[in-house]
PDB file of C-alpha atoms and ligand atoms in Angstrom:
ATOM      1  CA  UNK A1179       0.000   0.000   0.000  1.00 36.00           C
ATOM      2  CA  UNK A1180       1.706   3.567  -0.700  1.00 38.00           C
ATOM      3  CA  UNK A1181       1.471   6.530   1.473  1.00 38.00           C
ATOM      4  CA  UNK A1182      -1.042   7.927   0.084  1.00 39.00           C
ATOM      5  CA  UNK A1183      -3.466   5.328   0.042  1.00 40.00           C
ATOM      6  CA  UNK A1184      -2.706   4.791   3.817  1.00 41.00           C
ATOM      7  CA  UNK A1185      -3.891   8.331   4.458  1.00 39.00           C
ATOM      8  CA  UNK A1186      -6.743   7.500   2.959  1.00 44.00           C
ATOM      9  CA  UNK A1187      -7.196   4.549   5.019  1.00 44.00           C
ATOM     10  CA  UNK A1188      -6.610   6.990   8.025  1.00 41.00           C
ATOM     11  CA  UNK A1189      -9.795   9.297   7.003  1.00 48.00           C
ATOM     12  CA  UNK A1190     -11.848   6.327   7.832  1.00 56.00           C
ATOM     13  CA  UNK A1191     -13.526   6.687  11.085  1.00 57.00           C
ATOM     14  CA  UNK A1192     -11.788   9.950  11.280  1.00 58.00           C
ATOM     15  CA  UNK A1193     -13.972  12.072   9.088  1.00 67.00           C
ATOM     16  CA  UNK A1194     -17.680  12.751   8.002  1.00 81.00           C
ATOM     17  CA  UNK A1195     -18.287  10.160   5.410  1.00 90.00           C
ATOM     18  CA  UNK A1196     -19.421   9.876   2.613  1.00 93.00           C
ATOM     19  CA  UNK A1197     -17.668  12.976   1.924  1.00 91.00           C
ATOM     20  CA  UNK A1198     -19.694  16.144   0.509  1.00 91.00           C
ATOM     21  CA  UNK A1199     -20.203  16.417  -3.572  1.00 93.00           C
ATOM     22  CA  UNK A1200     -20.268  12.297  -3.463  1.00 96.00           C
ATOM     23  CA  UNK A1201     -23.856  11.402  -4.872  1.00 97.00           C
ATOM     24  CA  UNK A1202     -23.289   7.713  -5.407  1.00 98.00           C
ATOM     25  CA  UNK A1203     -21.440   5.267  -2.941  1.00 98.00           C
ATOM     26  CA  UNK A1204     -20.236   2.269  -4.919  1.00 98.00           C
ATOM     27  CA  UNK A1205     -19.057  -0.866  -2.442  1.00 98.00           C
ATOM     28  CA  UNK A1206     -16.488  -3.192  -3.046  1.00 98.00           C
ATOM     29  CA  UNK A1207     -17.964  -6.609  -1.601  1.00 98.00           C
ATOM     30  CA  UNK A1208     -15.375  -8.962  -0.293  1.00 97.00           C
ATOM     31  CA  UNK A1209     -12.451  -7.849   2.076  1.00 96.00           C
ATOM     32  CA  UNK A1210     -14.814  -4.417   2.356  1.00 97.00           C
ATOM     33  CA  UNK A1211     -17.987  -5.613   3.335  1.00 97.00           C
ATOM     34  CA  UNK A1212     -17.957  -9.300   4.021  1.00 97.00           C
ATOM     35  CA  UNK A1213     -15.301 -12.359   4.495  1.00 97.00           C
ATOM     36  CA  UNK A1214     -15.100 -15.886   3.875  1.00 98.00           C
ATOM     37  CA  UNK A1215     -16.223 -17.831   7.571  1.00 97.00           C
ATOM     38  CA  UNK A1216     -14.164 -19.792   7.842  1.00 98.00           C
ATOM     39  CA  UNK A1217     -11.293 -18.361   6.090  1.00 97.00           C
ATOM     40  CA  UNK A1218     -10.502 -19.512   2.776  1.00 98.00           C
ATOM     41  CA  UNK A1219      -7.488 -21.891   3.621  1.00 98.00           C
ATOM     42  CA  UNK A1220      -9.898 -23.414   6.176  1.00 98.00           C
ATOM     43  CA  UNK A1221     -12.963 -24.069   3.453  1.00 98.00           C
ATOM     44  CA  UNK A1222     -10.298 -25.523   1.045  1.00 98.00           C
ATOM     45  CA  UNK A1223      -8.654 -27.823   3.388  1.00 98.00           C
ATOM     46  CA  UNK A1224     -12.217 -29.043   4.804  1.00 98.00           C
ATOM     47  CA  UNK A1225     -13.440 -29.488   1.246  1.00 98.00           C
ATOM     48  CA  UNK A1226      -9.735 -31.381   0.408  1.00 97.00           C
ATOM     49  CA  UNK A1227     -10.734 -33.891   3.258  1.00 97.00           C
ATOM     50  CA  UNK A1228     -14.401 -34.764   2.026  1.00 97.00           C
ATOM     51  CA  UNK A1229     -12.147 -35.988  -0.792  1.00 96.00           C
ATOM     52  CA  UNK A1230      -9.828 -38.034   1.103  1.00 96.00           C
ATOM     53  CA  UNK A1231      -6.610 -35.127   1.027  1.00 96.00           C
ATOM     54  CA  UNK A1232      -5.174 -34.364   3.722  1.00 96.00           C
ATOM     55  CA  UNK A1233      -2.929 -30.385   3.327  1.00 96.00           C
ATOM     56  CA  UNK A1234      -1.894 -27.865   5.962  1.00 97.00           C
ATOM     57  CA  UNK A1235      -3.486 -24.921   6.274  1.00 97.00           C
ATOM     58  CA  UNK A1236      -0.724 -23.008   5.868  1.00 97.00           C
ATOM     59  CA  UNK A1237       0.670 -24.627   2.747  1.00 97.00           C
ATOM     60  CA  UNK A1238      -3.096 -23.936   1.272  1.00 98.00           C
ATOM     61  CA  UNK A1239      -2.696 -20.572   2.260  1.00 98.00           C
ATOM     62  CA  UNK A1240       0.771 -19.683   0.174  1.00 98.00           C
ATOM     63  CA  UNK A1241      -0.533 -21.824  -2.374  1.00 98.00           C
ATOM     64  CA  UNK A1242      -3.775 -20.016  -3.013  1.00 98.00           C
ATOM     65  CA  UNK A1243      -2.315 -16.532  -2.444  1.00 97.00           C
ATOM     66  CA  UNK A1244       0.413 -17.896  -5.853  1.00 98.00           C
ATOM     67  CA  UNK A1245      -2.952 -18.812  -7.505  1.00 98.00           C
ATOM     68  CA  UNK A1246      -4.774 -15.891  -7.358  1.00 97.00           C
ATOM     69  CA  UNK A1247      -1.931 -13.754  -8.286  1.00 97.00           C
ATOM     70  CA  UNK A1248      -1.478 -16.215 -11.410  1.00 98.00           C
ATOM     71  CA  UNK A1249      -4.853 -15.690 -11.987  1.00 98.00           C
ATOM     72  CA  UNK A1250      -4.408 -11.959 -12.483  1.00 96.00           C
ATOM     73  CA  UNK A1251      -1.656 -11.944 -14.352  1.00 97.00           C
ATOM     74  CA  UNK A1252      -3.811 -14.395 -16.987  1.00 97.00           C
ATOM     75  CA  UNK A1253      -6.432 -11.273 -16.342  1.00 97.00           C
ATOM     76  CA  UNK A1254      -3.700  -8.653 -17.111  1.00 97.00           C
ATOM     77  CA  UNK A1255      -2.313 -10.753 -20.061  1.00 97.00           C
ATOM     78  CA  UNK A1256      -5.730 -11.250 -22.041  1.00 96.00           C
ATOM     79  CA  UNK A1257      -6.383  -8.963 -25.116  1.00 96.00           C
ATOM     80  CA  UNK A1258      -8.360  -7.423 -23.612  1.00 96.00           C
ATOM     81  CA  UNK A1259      -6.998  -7.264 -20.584  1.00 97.00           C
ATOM     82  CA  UNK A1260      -9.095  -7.954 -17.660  1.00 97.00           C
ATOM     83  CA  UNK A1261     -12.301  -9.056 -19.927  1.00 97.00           C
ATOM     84  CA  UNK A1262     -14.438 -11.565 -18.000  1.00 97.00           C
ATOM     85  CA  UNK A1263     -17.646 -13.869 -18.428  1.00 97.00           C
ATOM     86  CA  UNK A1264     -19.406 -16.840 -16.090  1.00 96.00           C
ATOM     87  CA  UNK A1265     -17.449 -19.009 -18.243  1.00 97.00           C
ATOM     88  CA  UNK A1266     -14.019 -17.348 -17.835  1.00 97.00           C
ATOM     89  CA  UNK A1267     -14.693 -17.199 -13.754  1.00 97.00           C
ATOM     90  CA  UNK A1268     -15.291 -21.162 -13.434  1.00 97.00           C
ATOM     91  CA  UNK A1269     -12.154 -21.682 -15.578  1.00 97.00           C
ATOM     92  CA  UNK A1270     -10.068 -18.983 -12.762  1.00 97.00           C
ATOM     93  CA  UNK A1271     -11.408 -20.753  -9.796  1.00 97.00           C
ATOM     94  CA  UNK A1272     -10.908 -24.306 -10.994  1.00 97.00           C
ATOM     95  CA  UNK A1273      -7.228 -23.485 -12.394  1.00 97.00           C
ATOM     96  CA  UNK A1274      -6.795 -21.747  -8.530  1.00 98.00           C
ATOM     97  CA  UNK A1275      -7.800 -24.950  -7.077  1.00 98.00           C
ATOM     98  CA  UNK A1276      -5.985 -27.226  -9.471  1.00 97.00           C
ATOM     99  CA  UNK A1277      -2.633 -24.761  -8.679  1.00 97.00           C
ATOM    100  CA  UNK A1278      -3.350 -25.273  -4.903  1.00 97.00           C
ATOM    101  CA  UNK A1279      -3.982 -29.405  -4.943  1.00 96.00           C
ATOM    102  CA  UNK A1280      -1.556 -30.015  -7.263  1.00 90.00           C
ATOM    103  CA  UNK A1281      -3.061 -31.695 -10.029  1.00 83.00           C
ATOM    104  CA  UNK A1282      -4.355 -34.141  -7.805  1.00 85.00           C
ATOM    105  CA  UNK A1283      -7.052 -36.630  -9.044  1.00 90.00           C
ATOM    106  CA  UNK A1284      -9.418 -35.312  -6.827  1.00 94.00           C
ATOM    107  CA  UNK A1285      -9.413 -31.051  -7.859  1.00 95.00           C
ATOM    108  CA  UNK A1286     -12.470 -31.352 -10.170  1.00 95.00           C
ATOM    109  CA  UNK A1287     -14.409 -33.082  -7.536  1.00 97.00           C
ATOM    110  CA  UNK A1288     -12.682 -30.380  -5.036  1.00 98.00           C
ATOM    111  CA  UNK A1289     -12.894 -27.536  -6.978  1.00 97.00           C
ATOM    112  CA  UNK A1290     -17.359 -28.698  -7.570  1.00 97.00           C
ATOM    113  CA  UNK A1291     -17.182 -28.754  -3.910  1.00 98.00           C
ATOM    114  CA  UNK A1292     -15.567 -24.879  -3.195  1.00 98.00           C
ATOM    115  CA  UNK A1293     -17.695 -23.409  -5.804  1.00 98.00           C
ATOM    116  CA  UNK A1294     -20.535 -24.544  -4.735  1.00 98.00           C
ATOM    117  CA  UNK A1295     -19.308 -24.036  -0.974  1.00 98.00           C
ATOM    118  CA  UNK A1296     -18.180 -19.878  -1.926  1.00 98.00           C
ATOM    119  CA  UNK A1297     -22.068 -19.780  -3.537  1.00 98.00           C
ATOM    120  CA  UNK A1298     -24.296 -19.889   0.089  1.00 98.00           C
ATOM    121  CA  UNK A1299     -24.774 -17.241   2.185  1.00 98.00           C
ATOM    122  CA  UNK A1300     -23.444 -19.522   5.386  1.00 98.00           C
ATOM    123  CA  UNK A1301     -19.804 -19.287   3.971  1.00 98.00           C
ATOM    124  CA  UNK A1302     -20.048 -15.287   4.155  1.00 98.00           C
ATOM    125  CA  UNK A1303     -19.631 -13.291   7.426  1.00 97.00           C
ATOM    126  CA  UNK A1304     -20.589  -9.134   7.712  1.00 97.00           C
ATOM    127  CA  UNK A1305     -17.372  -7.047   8.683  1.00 96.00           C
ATOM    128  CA  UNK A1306     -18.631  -4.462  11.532  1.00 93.00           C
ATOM    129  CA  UNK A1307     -16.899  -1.461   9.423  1.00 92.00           C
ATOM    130  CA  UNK A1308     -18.481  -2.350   6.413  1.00 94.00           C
ATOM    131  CA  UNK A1309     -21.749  -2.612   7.990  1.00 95.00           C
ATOM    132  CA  UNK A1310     -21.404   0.989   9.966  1.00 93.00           C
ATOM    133  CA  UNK A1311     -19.886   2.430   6.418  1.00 95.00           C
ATOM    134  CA  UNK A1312     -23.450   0.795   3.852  1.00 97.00           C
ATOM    135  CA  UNK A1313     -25.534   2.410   7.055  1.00 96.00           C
ATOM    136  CA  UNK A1314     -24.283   5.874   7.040  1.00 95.00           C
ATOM    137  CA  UNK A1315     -24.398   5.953   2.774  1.00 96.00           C
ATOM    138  CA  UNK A1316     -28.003   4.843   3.177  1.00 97.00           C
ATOM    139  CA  UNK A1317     -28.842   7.408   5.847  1.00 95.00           C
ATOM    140  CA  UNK A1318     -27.311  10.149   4.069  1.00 95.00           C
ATOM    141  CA  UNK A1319     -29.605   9.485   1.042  1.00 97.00           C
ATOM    142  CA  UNK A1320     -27.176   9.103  -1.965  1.00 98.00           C
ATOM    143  CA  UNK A1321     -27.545   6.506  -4.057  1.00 98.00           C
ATOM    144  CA  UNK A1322     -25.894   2.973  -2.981  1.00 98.00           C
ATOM    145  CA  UNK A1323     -24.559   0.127  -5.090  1.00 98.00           C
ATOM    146  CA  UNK A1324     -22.093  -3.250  -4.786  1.00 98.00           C
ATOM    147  CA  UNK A1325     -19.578  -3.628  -7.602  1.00 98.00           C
ATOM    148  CA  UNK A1326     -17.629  -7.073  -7.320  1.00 98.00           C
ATOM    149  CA  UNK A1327     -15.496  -8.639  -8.956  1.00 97.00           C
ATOM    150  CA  UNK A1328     -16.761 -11.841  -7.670  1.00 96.00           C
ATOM    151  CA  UNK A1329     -18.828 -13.460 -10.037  1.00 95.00           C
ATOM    152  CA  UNK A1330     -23.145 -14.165 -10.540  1.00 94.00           C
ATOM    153  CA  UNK A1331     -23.189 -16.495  -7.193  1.00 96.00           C
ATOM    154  CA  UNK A1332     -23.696 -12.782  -5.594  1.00 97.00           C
ATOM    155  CA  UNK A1333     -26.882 -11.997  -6.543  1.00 96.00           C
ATOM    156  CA  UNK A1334     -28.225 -14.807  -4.088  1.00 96.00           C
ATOM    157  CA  UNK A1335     -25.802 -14.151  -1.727  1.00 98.00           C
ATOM    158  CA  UNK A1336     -26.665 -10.639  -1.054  1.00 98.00           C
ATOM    159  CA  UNK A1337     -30.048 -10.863  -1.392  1.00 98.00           C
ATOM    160  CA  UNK A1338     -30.024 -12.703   2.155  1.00 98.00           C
ATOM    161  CA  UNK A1339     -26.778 -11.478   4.013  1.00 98.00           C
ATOM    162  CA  UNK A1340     -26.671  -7.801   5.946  1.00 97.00           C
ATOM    163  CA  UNK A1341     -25.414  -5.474   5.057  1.00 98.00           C
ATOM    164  CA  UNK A1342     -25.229  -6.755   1.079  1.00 98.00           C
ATOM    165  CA  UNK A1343     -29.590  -6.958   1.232  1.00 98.00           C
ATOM    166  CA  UNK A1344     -29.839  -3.282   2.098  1.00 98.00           C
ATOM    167  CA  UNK A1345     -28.695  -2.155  -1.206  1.00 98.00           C
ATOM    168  CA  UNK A1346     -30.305  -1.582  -4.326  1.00 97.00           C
ATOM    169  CA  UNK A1347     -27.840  -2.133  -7.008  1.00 98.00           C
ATOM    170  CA  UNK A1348     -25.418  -5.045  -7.086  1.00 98.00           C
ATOM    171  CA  UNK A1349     -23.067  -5.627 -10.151  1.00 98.00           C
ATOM    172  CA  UNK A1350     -20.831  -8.362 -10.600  1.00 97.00           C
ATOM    173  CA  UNK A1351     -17.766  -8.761 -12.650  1.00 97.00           C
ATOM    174  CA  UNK A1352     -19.351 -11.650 -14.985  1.00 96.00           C
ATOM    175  CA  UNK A1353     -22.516  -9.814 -15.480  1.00 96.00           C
ATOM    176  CA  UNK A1354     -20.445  -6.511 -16.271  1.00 97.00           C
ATOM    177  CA  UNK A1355     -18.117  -8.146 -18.452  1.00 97.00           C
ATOM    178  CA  UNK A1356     -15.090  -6.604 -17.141  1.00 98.00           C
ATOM    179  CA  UNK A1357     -12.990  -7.237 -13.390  1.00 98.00           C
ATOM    180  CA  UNK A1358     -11.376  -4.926 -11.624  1.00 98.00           C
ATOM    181  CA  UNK A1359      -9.094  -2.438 -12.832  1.00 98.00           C
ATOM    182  CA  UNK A1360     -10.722  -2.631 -16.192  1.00 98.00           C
ATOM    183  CA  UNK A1361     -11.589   0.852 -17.097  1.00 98.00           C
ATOM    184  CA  UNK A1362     -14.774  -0.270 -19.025  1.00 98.00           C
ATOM    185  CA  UNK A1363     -15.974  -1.635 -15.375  1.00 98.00           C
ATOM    186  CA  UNK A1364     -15.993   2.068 -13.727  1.00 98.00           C
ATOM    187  CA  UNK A1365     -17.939   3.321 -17.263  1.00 98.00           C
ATOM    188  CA  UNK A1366     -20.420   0.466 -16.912  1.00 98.00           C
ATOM    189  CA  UNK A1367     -21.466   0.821 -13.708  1.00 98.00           C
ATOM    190  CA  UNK A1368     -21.717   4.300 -14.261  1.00 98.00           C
ATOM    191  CA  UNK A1369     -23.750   3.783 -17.441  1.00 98.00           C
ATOM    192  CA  UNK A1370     -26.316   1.803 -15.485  1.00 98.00           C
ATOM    193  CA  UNK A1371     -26.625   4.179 -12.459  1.00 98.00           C
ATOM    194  CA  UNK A1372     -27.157   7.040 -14.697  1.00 97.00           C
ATOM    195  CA  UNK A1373     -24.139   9.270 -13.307  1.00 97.00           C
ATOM    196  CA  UNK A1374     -20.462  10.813 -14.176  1.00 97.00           C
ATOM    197  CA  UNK A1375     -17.642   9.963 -12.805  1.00 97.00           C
ATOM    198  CA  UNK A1376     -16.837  13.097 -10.515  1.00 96.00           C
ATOM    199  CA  UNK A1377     -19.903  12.359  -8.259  1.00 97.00           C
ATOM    200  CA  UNK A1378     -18.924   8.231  -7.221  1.00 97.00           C
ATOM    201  CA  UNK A1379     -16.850   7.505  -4.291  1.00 97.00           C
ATOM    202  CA  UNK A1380     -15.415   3.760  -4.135  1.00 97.00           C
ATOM    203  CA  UNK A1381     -15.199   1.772  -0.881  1.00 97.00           C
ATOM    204  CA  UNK A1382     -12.889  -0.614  -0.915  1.00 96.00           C
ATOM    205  CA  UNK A1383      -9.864  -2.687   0.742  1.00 95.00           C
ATOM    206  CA  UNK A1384      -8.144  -3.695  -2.712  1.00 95.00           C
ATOM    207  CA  UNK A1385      -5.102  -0.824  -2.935  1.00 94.00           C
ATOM    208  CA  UNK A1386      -4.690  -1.503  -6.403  1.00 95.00           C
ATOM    209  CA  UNK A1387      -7.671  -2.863  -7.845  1.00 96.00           C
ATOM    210  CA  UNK A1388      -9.862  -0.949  -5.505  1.00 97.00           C
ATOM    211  CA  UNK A1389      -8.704   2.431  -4.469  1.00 95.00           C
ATOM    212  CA  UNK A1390      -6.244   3.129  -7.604  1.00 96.00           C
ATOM    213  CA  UNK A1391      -8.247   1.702 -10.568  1.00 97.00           C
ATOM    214  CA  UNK A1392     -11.074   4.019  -9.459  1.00 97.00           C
ATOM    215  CA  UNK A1393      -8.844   6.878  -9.545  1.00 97.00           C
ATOM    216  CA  UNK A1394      -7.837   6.204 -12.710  1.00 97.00           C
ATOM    217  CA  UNK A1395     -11.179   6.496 -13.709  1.00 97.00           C
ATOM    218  CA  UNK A1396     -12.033   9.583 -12.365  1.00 97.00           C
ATOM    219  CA  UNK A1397     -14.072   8.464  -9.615  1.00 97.00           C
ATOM    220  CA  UNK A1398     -12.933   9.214  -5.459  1.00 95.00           C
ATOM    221  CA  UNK A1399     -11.662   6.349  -3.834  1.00 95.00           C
ATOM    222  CA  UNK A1400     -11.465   5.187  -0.126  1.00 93.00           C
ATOM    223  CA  UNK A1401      -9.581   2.222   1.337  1.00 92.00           C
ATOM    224  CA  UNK A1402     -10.646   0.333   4.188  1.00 90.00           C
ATOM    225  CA  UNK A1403      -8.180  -1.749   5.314  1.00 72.00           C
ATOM    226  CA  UNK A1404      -4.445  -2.383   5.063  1.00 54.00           C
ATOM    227  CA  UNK A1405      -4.479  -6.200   4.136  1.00 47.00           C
TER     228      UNK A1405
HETATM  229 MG1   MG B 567     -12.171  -6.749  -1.943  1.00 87.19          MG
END
């Protein structure tokens, strides 16, 4: 995280938010709002065992932090870059599992399991901050809205799980078309909210593909957390 994103971090409980001039709030979902429960190392090694595999938390943990970042760098690669679909999300999340297992026989049956596991609402805990932040954007009356760049499995999630339910508008990266840092996901969301750029603020705990991306796209951004 650079300095200046960790001041920003630091105007979060310490000033009146959301900030004047912002007309639209527009939430990142995990890390910002809610988090895996139990953590993700935990729901892949439990789902490993139903199979018969036996790994160390830990171990799952480097191995899935590699696999995301591999992940991205696919994302980053792509012409163009950071273009997404329902299709192109099952083939990231069953490449991150088959990265963290090993190419073991069982990662298609494991990787069924996690995706189906990541899809309820049980698997999904509030974060108190996030939940005192969606509050005060509601009570101030702008407008509110979720932009993820977790795929469809979402919608049902945050139909049922506080604070996700209160909002209105929820966007996710496969319905969009576009992940995180894609320019053309700050113009969509835009397009459907029916506003410009210089009146959105962006929550979020991603310093890069949260707080910077939005910048670049001429909206405000705000981190939440230093992770
Ligand atoms: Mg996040």
């Amino acid at each position: 995280m650079t300095t200046a994103d960790t001041a920003l971090v630091e105007t979060w409980p310490g000033t009146v938010f959301p900030p004047a001039g912002v007309g639209v709030v527009v939430f990142d979902v995990v890390g910002t709002l809610v988090e895996p429960s139990p953590s993700v190392a935990v729901a892949y090694q439990q789902a490993a065992l139903r199979h018969g595999l036996t790994v160390d938390a830990a171990v799952i943990q480097e191995r899935f932090k590699a696999a995301w970042r591999r992940q991205e760098m696919v994302d980053a690669a792509a012409v163009p870059a950071f273009a997404t679909s329902r299709g192109r999300e099952a083939e990231r999340w069953h490449a991150i599992v088959d990265d963290v297992f090993g190419g073991e026989a069982v990662s298609g049956a494991i990787f069924a399991d996690l995706w189906e596991h990541f899809g309820r609402v049980e698997a999904w805990q509030p974060l108190v901050h996030g939940r005192a932040l969606v509050r005060q954007a509601i009570d101030a009356g702008v407008t509110v809205a979720l932009a993820s760049n977790f795929d469809e499995r979402l919608l049902a999630i945050a139909e049922r799980l506080e604070p996700l339910s209160w909002v209105p508008h929820v966007f996710a990266s496969s319905e969009i078309g576009w992940r995180k840092p894609a320019p053309e996901f700050f113009r969509w969301v835009e397009r459907r909210l029916g506003c410009g750029p210089d009146e959105v603020l962006l929550v979020g705990d991603d310093p890069e593909l949260d707080v910077a991306a939005a910048r670049r796209a001429g909206w405000r951004s705000l981190g939440v957390a230093d992770r």
